[in-house]
XYZ file of C-alpha atoms in Angstrom:
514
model
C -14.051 18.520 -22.096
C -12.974 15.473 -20.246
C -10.681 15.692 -17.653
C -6.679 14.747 -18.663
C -4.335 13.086 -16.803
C -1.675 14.758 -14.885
C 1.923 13.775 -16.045
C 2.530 12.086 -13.216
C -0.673 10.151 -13.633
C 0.584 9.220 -17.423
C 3.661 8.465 -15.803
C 1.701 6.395 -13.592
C 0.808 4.168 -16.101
C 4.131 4.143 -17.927
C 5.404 2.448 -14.246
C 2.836 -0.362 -14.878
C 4.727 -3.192 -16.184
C 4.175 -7.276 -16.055
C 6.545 -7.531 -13.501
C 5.340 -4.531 -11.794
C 2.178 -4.145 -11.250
C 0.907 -0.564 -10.726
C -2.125 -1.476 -8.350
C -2.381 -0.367 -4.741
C -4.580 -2.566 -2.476
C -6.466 -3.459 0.315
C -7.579 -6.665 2.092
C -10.438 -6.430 4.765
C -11.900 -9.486 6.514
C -15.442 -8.969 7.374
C -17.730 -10.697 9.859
C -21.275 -11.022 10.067
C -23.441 -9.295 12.661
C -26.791 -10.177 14.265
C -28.268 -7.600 12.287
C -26.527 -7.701 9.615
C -27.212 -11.864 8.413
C -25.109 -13.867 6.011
C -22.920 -11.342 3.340
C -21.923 -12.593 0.380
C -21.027 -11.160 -3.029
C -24.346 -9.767 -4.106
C -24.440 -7.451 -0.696
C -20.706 -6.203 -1.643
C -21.956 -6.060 -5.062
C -24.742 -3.873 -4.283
C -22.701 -2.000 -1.478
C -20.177 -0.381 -4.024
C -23.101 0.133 -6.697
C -25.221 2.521 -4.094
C -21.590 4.360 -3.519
C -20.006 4.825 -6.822
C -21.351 8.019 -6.952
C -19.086 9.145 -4.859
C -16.240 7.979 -6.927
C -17.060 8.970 -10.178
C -13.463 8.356 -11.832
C -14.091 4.379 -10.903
C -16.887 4.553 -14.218
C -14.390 6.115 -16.149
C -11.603 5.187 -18.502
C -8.404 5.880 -19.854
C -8.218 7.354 -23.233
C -5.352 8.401 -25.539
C -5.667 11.830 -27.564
C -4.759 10.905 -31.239
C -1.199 11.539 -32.574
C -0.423 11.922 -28.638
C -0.831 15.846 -28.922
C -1.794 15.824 -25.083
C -1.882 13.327 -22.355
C -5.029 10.924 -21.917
C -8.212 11.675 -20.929
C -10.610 10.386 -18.653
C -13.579 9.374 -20.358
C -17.234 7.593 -18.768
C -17.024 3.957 -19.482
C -20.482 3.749 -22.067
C -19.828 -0.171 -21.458
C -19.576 -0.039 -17.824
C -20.468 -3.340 -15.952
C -20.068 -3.810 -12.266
C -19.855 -7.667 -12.497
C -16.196 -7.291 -14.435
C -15.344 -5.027 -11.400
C -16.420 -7.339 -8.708
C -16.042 -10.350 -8.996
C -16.826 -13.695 -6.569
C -14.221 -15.613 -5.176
C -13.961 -18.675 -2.595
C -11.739 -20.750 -0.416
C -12.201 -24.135 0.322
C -14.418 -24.343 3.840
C -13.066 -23.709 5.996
C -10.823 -21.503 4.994
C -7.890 -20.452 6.239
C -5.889 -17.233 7.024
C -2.378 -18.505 4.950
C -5.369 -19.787 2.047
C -6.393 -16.064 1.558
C -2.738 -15.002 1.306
C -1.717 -17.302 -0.667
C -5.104 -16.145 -2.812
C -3.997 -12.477 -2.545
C -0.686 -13.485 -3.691
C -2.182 -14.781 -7.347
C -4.499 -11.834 -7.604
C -1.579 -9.017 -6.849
C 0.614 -10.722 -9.271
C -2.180 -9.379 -12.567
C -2.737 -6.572 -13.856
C -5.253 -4.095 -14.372
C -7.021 -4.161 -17.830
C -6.078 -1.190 -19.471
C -9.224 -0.795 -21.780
C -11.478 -0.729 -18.725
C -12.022 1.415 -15.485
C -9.046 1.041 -13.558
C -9.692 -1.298 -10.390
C -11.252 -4.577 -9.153
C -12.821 -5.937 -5.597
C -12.644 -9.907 -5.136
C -15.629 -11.052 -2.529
C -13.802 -14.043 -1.219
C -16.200 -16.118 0.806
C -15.344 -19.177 2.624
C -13.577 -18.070 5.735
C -13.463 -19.956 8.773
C -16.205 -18.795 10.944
C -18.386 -17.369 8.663
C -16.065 -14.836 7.731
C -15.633 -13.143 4.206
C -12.647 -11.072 2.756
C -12.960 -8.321 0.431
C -9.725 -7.692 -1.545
C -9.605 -4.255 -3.417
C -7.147 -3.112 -6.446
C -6.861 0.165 -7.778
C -4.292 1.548 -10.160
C -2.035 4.739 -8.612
C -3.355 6.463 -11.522
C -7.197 5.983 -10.348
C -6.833 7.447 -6.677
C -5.259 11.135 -6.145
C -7.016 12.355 -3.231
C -8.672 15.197 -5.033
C -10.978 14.536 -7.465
C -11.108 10.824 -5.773
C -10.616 9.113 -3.340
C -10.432 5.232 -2.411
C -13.570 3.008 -2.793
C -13.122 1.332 0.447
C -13.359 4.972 2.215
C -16.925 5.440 1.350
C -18.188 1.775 1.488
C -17.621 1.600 5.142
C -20.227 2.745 7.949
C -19.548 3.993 11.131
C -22.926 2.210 12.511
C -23.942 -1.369 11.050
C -27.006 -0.052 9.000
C -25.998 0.315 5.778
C -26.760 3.737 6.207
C -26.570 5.094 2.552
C -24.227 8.858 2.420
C -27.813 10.185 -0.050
C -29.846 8.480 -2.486
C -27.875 8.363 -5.879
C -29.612 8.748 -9.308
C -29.381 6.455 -12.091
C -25.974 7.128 -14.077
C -25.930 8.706 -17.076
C -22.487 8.344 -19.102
C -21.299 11.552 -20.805
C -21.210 10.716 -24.374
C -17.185 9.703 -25.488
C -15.434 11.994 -27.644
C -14.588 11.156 -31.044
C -11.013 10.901 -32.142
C -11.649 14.697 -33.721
C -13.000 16.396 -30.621
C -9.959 15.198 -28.831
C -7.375 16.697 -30.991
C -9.299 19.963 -30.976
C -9.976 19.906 -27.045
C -5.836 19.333 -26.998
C -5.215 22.399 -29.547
C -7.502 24.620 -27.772
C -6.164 23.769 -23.941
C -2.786 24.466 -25.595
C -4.038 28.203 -26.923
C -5.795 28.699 -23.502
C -3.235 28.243 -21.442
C 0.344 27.669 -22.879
C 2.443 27.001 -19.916
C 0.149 24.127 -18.332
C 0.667 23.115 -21.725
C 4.526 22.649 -22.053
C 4.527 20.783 -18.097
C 2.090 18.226 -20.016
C 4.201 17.952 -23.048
C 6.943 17.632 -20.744
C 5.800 15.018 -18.781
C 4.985 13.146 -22.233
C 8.257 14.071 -23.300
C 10.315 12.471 -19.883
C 11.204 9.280 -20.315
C 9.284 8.828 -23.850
C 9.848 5.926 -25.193
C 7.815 4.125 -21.668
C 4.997 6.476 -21.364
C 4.271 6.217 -25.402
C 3.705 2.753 -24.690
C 1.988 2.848 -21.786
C -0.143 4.928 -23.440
C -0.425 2.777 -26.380
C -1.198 -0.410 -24.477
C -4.548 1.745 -22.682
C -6.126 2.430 -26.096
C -4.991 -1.646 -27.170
C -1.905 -1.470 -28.657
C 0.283 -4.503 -29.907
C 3.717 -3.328 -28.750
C 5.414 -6.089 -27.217
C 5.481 -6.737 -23.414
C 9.156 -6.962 -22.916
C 9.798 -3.633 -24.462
C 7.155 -1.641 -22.589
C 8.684 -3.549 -19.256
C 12.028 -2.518 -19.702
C 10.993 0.876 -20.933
C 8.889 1.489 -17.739
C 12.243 -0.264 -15.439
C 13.853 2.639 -17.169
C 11.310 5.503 -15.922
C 11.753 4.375 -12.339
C 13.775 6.501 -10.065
C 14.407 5.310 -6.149
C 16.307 2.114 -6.968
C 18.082 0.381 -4.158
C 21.339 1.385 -3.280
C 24.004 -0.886 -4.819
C 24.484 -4.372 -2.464
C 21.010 -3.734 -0.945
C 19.948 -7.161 0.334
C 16.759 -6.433 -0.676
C 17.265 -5.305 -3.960
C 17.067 -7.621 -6.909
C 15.165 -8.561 -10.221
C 11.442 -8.351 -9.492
C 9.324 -11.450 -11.299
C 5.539 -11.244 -12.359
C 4.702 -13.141 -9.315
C 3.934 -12.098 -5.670
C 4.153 -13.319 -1.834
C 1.600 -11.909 0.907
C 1.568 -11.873 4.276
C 0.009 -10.264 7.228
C 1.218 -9.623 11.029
C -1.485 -8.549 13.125
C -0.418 -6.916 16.724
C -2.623 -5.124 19.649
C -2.163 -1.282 19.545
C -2.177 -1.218 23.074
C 1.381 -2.817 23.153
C 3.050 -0.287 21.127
C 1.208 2.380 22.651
C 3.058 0.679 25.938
C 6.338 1.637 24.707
C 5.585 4.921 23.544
C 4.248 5.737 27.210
C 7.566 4.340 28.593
C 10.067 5.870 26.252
C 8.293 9.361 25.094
C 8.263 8.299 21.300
C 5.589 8.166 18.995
C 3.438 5.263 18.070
C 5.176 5.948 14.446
C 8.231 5.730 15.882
C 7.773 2.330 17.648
C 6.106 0.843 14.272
C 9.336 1.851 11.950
C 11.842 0.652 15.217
C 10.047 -2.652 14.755
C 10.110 -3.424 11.089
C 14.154 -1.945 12.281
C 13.998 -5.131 14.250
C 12.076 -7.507 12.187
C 14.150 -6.803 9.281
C 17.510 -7.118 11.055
C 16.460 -10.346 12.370
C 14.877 -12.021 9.222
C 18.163 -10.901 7.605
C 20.661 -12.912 10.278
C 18.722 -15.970 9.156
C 19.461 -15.271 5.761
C 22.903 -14.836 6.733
C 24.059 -11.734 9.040
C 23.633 -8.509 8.579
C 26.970 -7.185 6.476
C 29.391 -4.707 8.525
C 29.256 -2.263 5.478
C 25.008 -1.883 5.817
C 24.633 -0.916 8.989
C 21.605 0.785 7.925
C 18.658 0.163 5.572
C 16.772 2.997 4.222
C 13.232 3.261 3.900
C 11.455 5.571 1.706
C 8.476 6.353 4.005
C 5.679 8.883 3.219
C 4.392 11.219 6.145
C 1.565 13.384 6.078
C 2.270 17.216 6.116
C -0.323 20.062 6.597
C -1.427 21.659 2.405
C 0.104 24.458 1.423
C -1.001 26.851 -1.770
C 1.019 23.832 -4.315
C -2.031 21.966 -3.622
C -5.110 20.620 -1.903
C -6.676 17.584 -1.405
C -10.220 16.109 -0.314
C -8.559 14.937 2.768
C -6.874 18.202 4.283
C -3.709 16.963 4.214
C -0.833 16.189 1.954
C 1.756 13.194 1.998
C 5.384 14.349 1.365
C 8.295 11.611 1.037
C 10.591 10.690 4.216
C 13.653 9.270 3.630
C 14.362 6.918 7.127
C 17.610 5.109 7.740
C 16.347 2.069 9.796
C 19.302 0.751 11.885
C 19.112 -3.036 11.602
C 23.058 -3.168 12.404
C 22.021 -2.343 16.051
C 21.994 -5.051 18.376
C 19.721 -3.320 21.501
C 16.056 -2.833 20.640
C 15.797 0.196 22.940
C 18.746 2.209 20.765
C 17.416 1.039 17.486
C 14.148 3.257 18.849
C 16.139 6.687 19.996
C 17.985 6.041 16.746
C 14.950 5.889 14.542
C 12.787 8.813 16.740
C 16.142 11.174 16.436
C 15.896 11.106 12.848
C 11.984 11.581 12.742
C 12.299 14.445 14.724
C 13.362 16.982 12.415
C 9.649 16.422 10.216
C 7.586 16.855 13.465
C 9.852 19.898 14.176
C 9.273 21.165 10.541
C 5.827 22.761 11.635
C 4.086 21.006 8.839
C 3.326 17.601 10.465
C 0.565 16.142 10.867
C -0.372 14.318 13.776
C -2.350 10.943 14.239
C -5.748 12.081 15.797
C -5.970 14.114 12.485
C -5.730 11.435 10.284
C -8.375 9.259 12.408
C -10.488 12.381 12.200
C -10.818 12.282 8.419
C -14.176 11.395 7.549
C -14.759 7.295 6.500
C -11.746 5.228 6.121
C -8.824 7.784 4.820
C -5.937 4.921 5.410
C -6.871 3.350 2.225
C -6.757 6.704 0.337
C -3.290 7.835 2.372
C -1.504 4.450 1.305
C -2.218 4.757 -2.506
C -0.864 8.927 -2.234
C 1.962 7.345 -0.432
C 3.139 5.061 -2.960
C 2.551 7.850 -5.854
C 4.872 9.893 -3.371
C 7.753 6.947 -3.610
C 6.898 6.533 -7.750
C 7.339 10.603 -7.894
C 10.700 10.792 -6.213
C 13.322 9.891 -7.944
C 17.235 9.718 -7.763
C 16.390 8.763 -3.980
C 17.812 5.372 -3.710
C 16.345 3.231 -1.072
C 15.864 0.078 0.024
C 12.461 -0.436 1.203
C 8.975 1.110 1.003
C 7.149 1.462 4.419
C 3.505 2.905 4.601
C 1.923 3.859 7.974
C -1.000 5.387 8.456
C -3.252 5.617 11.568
C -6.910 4.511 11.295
C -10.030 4.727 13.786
C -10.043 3.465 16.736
C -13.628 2.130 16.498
C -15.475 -0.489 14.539
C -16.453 -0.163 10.782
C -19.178 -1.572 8.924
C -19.796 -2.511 4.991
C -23.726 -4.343 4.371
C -23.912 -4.663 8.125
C -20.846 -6.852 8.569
C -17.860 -5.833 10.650
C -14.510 -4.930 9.593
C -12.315 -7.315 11.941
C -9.062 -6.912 9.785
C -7.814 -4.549 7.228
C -4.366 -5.354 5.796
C -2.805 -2.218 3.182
C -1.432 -3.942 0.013
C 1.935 -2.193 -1.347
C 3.101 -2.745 -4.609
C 6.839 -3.667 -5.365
C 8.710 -1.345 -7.610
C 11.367 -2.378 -10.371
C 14.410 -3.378 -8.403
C 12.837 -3.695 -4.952
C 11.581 -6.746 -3.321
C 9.983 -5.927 -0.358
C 7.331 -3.416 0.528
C 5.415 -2.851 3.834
C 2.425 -1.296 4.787
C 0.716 -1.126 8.052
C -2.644 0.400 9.381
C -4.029 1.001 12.858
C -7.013 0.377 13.581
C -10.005 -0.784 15.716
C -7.541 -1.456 18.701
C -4.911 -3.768 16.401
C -1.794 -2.632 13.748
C -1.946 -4.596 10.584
C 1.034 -5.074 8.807
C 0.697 -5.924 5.570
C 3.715 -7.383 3.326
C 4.192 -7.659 -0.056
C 7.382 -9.366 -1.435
C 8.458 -10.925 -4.812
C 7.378 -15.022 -4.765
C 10.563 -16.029 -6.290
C 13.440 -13.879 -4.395
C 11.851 -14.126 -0.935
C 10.255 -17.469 0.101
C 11.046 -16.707 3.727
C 8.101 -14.367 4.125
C 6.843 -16.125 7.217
C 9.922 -15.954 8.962
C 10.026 -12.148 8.415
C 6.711 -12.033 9.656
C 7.697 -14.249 13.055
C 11.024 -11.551 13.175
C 8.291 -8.579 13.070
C 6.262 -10.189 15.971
C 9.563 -10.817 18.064
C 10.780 -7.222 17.397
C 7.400 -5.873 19.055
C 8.046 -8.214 22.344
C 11.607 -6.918 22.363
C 10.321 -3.668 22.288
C 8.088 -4.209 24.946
C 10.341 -5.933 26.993
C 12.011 -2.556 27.980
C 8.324 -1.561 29.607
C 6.668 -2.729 32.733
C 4.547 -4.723 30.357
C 6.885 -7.416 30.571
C 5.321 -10.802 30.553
C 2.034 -9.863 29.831
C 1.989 -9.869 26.067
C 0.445 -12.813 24.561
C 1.539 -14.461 21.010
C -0.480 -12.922 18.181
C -0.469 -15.565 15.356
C 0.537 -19.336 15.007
C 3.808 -19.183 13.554
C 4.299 -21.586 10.877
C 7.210 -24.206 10.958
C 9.942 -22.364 9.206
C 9.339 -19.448 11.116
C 9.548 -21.427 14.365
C 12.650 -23.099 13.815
C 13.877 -19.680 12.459
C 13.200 -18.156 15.837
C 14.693 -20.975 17.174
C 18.201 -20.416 16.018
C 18.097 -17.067 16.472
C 17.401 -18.108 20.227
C 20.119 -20.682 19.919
C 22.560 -17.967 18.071
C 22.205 -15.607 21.121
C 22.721 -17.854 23.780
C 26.227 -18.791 22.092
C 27.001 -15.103 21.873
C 26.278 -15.097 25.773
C 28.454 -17.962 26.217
C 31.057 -16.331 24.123
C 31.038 -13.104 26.063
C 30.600 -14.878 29.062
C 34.244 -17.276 28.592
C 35.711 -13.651 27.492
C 34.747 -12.391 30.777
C 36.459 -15.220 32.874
C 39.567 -15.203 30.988
């Protein structure tokens, strides 16, 4: 019998709406090697068809059980074809970094089609220098960390032969089950084991009225758009609090950008200060979001705080198991942009991590680098089912970290230069962050609504600042060199914030003398 989705994984689906998008993703740049020649889309192309053995679920589609006695099944794909799946795309030569954002933008604003396997890679080619970019979608419900795990974690090589992890066979699809052997495969799971039964019905049963037509729009149904957007809206738990400043109606369309800083300066301030690398990343998107926000006016007196819903790894317990060892459990982090002093916003934000390292169940970074190929695009996707799963947890923001190898990766030969984690926005929230570490660099990657935030650069320039305030309070003073061409908005947005300070010096200064 085919394997059936776990409520949460039909709930999954339910969450997928036009204006939210239920798609985790990934954006690696590649360059070409020596050894390895030109890449283009026929070596990706050929890459993910020698691996997708591995990831068996990525042939495989979503299939409702007739009169919705049981939740979907996942069912071989008999129609399978890799060239829907990955597809070529270009930029103008040469291209640019903001071109590929502005790219990524378009393609996170889509969705998935429903009535095939669940993902999509774009080979962008084009790039200045040579360079290519590989952008990767996969639906939540695709990726769980058991049964599979993330494409890009078994395209990549640690060596830049294309060293293949066996030979795979030729695929055989499992024949589909008719409409009849699905009712009777539901009936006799239902005999077999009654109580796994009722938590399925129940999951069908929570929140209905969405996950019926999420349901119905994966086997082609004609229920209207609007109705299956507000019913998913209305499945979604974790709004913002009430006045967030980033909380707001999400549109269909999206805003990308990246930030990409040397590891080796926030490993600076953890060896100054005693805190962990973690701790530096969440004090700076502390001080990269209370900055961005004075240039959109001040940060109010009653939100001294933002909170972040941020996932952390935890060591398994009996509950469950995963292909990866570990487990990601959801972290509720009050980020204090209302502080002034970049060195306090840190002890604030490492005294309230402290009490999950203390818990006994954390799980620290040279773990998570250990995990065999490249787990941080696995470890984002569980961390954003982790934030779709908890509900009545209002927050404001979404912020996924996860540590990545500190050496070079490979996919056809080419090396992985950049690798930016792509977060999806959730109904009410505008902003979402996600950052990886690897290769000697942090990538942040940010996702925002197009229409409610078209300051992303600034944000982006705010991030960058935050790090050199940060590091300002080392003996690295001085030393730290600018690590992307701020655009014009974000430069005159630094400027004022320049100009704002030295009036509050003056201010403080004339208080003094009187």
């Amino acid at each position: 019998m085919p394997q059936r989705l776990t409520p949460l994984e039909v709930s999954l689906l339910a969450l997928d709406t036009s204006r939210t998008p239920g798609h985790v993703g990934t954006v690696t740049v590649l360059e070409p090697t020596p050894e390895s020649g030109e890449i283009d889309h026929e070596t990706i192309g050929a890459l993910i068809e020698s691996r997708l053995a591995y990831v068996p679920r990525y042939r495989q589609r979503v299939v409702a059980v007739p009169g919705r006695l049981a939740a979907p099944v996942w069912v071989d794909d008999e129609d399978f074809d890799l060239s829907f799946h990955v597809r070529p795309a270009a930029l103008p030569r040469p291209g640019t970094p903001d071109q590929l954002r502005e790219l990524v933008g378009q393609l996170l604003s889509r969705r998935l089609d429903r009535s095939r396997p669940l993902w999509e890679v774009h080979v962008v080619e084009g790039l200045e220098g040579g360079r290519m970019a590989v952008v990767e979608k996969a639906h939540l419900a695709l990726v769980d960390g058991g049964d599979t795990v993330d494409l890009a974690q078994v395209l990549l090589d640690a060596d830049e032969e294309s060293s293949a992890l066996g030979a795979p066979g030729a695929w055989n699809p499992a024949l589909e089950p008719g409409p009849t052997d699905l009712v009777v495969g539901a009936l006799w799971e239902s005999a077999q084991d009654p109580v796994r039964a009722v938590d399925n019905l129940r999951g069908l049963v929570t929140g209905a009225l969405g996950i019926a037509l999420a349901v119905g729009e994966v086997v082609g149904g004609t229920l209207g758009t609007s109705l299956g957007d507000m019913a998913g809206d209305a499945l979604r738990g974790g709004r913002p609090p009430a006045g967030s400043p980033l909380a707001g109606t999400v549109s269909p369309s999206r805003r990308f950008a990246t930030l990409r800083v040397p590891l080796a300066d926030l490993q600076a301030v953890h060896e100054a200060h005693g805190h962990t690398v973690n701790d530096v990343v969440l004090a700076v998107v502390a001080g990269g979001l209370r900055s961005w926000l004075m240039t959109r006016g001040g940060v109010g007196q009653s939100r001294r705080t933002l909170r972040a819903l941020v996932p952390m790894s935890v060591l398994e317990d009996e509950a469950g198991t995963s292909s990866l060892g570990v487990q990601v459990a959801p972290h509720l982090q009050d980020l204090p942009v209302g502080e002034p002093n970049a060195l306090v916003r840190l002890h604030q934000v490492a005294y309230s991590t402290k009490a999950h390292r203390d818990s006994g169940r954390a799980v620290d970074a040279r773990t998570l680098t250990d995990i065999a190929g490249f787990a941080p695009a696995t470890l984002h996707v569980l961390g954003v089912r982790v934030a779709a799963e908890t509900v009545r947890r209002p927050h404001d923001v979404l912020v996924t970290n996860v540590p990545g190898p500190q050496l070079p990766l490979f996919a056809g030969g080419a090396r992985m230069t950049e690798t930016f984690p792509v977060v999806p926005l959730s109904a009410g929230h505008l902003l979402a962050v996600g950052v990886t570490s690897y290769d000697g660099g942090v990538f942040f990657g940010l996702t925002a609504d197009r229409e409610a935030i078209d300051d992303l650069d600034v944000l982006v320039q705010c991030l960058d600042d935050a790090v050199g305030d940060l590091l300002d309070t080392t003996d690295q003073v001085g030393r730290r060199q600018p690590t992307r061409a701020a655009s014009p908005a974000a430069r005159r947005a630094a400027a004022s914030k320049a100009a704002a300070r030295a009036e509050a010096a003056r201010r403080r200064a004339s208080v003094r003398r009187s």
